[in-house]
XYZ file of C-alpha atoms in Angstrom:
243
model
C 9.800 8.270 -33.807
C 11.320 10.276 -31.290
C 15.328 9.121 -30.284
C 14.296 10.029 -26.407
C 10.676 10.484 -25.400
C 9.730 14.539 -24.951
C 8.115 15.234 -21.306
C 5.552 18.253 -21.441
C 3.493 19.617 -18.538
C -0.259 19.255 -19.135
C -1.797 21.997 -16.720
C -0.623 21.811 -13.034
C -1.537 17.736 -12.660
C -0.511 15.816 -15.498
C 2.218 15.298 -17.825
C 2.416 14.116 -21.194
C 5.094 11.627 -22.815
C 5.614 12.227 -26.574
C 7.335 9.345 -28.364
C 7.065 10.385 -31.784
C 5.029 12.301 -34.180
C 3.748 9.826 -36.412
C 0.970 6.815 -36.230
C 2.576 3.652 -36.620
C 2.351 0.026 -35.116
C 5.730 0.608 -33.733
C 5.344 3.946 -32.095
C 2.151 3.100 -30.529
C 3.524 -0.525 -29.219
C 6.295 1.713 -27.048
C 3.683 3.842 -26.098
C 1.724 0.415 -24.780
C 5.273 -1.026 -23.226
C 5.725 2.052 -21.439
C 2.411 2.337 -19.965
C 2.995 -1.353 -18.791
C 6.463 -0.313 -17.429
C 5.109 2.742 -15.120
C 1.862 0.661 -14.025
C 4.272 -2.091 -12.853
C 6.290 0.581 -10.573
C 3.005 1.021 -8.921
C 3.975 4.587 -7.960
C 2.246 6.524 -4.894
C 0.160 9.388 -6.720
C 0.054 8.632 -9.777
C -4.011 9.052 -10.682
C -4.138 7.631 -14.284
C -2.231 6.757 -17.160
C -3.613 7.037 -20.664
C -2.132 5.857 -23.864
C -2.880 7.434 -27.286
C -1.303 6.968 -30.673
C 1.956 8.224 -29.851
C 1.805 9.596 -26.528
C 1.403 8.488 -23.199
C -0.789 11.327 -20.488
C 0.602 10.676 -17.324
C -2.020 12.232 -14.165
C -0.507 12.416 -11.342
C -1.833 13.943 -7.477
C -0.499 17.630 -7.154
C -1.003 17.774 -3.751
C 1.698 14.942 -3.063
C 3.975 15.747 -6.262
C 5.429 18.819 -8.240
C 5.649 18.550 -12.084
C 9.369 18.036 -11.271
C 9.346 15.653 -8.958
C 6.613 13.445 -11.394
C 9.036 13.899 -13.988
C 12.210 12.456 -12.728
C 10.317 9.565 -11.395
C 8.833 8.907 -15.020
C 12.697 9.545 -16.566
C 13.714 7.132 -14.500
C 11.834 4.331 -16.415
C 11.660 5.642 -20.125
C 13.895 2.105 -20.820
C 9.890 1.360 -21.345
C 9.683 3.835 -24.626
C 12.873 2.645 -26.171
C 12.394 -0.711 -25.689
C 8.803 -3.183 -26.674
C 8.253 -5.441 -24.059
C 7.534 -9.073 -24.861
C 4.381 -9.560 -22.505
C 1.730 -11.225 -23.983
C -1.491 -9.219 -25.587
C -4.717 -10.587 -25.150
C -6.897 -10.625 -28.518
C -10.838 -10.065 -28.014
C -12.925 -11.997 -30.828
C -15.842 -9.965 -32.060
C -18.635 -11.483 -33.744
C -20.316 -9.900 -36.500
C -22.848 -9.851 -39.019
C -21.784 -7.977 -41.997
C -23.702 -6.521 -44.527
C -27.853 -5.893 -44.414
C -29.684 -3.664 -42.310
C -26.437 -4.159 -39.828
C -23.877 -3.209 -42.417
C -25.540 -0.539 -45.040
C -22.662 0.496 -46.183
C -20.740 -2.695 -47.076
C -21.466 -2.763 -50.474
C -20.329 1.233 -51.268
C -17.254 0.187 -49.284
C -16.592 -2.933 -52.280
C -17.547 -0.988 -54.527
C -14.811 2.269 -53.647
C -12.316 -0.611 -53.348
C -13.251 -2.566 -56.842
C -14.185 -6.134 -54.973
C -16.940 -7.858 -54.070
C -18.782 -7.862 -50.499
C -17.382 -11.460 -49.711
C -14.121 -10.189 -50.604
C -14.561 -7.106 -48.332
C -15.705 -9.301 -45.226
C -12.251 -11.775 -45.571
C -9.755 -8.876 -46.071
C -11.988 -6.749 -42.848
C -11.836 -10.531 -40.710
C -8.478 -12.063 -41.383
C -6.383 -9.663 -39.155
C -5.716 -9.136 -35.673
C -6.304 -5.698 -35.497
C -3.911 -4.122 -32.490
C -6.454 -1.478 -30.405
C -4.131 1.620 -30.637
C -6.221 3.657 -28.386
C -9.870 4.421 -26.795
C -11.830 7.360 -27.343
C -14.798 9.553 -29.389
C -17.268 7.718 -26.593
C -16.334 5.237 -24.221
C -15.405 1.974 -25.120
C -14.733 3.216 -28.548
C -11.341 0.749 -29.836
C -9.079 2.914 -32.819
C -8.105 -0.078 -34.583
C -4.614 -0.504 -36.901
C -3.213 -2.424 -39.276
C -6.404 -2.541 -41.348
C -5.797 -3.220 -45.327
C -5.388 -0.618 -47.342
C -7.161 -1.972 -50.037
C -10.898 -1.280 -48.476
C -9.552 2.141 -47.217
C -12.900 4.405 -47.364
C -13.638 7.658 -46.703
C -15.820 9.080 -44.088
C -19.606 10.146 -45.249
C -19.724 14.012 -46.060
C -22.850 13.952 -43.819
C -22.199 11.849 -40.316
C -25.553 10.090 -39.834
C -27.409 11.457 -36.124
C -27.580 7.905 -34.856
C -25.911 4.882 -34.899
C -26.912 1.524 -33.374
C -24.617 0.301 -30.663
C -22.469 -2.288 -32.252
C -21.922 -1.102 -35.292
C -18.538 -1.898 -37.045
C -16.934 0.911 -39.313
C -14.282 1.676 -41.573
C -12.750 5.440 -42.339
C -10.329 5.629 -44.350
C -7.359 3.144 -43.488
C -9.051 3.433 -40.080
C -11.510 0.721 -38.354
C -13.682 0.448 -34.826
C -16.845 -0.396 -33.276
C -19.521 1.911 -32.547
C -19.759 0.396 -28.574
C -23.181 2.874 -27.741
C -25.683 4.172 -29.747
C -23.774 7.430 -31.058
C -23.890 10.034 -34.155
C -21.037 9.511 -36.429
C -19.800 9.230 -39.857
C -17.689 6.057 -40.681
C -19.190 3.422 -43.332
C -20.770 0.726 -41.244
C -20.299 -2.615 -42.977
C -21.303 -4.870 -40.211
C -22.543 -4.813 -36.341
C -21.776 -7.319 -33.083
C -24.268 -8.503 -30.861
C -21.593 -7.939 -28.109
C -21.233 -5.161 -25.642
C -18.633 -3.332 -26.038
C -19.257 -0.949 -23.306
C -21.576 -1.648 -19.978
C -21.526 0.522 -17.021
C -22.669 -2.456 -14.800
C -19.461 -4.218 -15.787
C -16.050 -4.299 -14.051
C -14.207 -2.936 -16.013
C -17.349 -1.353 -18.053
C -15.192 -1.848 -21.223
C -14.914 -4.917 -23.264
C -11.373 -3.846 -25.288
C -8.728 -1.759 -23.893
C -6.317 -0.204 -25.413
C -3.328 -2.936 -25.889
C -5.510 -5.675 -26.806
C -5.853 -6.982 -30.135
C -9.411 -7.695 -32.135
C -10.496 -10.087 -33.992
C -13.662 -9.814 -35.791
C -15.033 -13.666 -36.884
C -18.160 -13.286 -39.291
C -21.392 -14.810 -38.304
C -22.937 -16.972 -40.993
C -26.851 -15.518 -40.521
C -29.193 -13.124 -38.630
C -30.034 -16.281 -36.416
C -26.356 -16.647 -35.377
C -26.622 -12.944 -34.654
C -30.412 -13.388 -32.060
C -28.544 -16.350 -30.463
C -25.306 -14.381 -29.250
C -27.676 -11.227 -28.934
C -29.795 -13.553 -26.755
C -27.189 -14.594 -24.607
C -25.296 -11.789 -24.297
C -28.467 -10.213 -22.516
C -29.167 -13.338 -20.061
C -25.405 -13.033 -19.082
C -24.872 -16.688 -20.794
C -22.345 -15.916 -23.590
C -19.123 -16.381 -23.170
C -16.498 -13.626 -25.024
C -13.682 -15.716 -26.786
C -9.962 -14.669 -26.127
C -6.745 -15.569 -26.896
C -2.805 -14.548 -26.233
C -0.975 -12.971 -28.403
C 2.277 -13.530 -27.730
């Protein structure tokens, strides 16, 4: 991690806002404390702000501000990168059936990490995973903190489609598949929940920030209920603060 954050122009209308070069809870929490810090400033032409792992894109209106002008604004509040704020994270509980026709690959995933399946499900549910950033298709949560002991690899082959849903692991790496998608991660479970709905404000379930918690469902009927409400508008997605 970076002593002082490194500003670097991205084209004529955005800047970038390097705090390291390495993925880590503790980079990527500065990164999320920063992007806090400049929201709450609330400055004048400033079009979006987008955290990654390590980095923080800053887009900004070039018609109102020069590169230079953006920039000392934005030095101004780096305390943001240095410091982690102490606000309170909300954590998003996912349901999910693992295993089956939802998770194919659960059982190549316990057997790569020398356990059994139930084994795989309580090391995959007993975290709350922090959302380091979106991405790959929207409303797609990069996940942390995972254990390394079910660390997979990616297939050779990505599959063409995957269902929306779909919970995956690659390597120390795991997400939810929030619209039907190609892609290559070992799926070992799915959620009935919508991750990502253009008729929603905001569309996306998770943002980047957040935490996850995925709670295992007990059977496929579990699974048709929430699916059931979920699509009459009646279920109810359980969160919680993380302080």
């Amino acid at each position: 991690m970076y002593e002082a954050p490194k500003f670097l122009a991205a084209g004529d209308r955005a800047i970038v806002i390097e705090l390291g070069d390495e993925i880590s809870i503790e980079c990527n929490r500065r990164v999320h404390s920063l992007h806090r810090a400049i929201a709450r400033e609330a400055f004048p032409g400033i079009v979006d702000i987008i955290p990654t792992y390590r980095s923080l894109l800053v887009e900004y209106d070039a018609a109102q501000f020069t590169y230079t002008d953006m920039k000392e604004r934005l030095v101004g509040i780096r305390g943001g990168a240095t410091e982690v704020s102490q606000d309170a994270s909300t954590v998003v509980h996912v349901p999910v059936l693992y295993g089956g026709e939802h998770g194919p690959d659960l059982e190549s995933v316990a057997r790569n990490a020398g356990v059994s399946t139930d084994e795989v499900i309580g090391l995959h549910s007993r975290i709350e995973y922090p959302v380091y950033m979106m991405g790959f298709t929207p409303g797609f949560p990069y996940l942390g903190g995972m254990s390394e002991r079910i660390a997979t690899p990616r297939h050779a082959t990505p599959r063409g489609v995957i269902p929306a849903g779909s919970v995956g692991i690659a390597e120390a790496q795991t997400g939810v598949y929030p619209i039907e998608s190609p892609g290559g991660w070992q799926l070992i479970g799915r959620t009935p929940l919508r991750l990502f709905d253009v008729s929603r404000t905001p569309p996306s379930l998770i943002d980047a920030g957040d935490f996850v918690r995925f709670v295992p469902l007990s059977d496929e009927g579990e699974y048709r209920h929430i699916e059931q409400q979920v699509a009459s508008g009646e279920y109810k997605v359980t969160k919680s603060i993380k302080a």
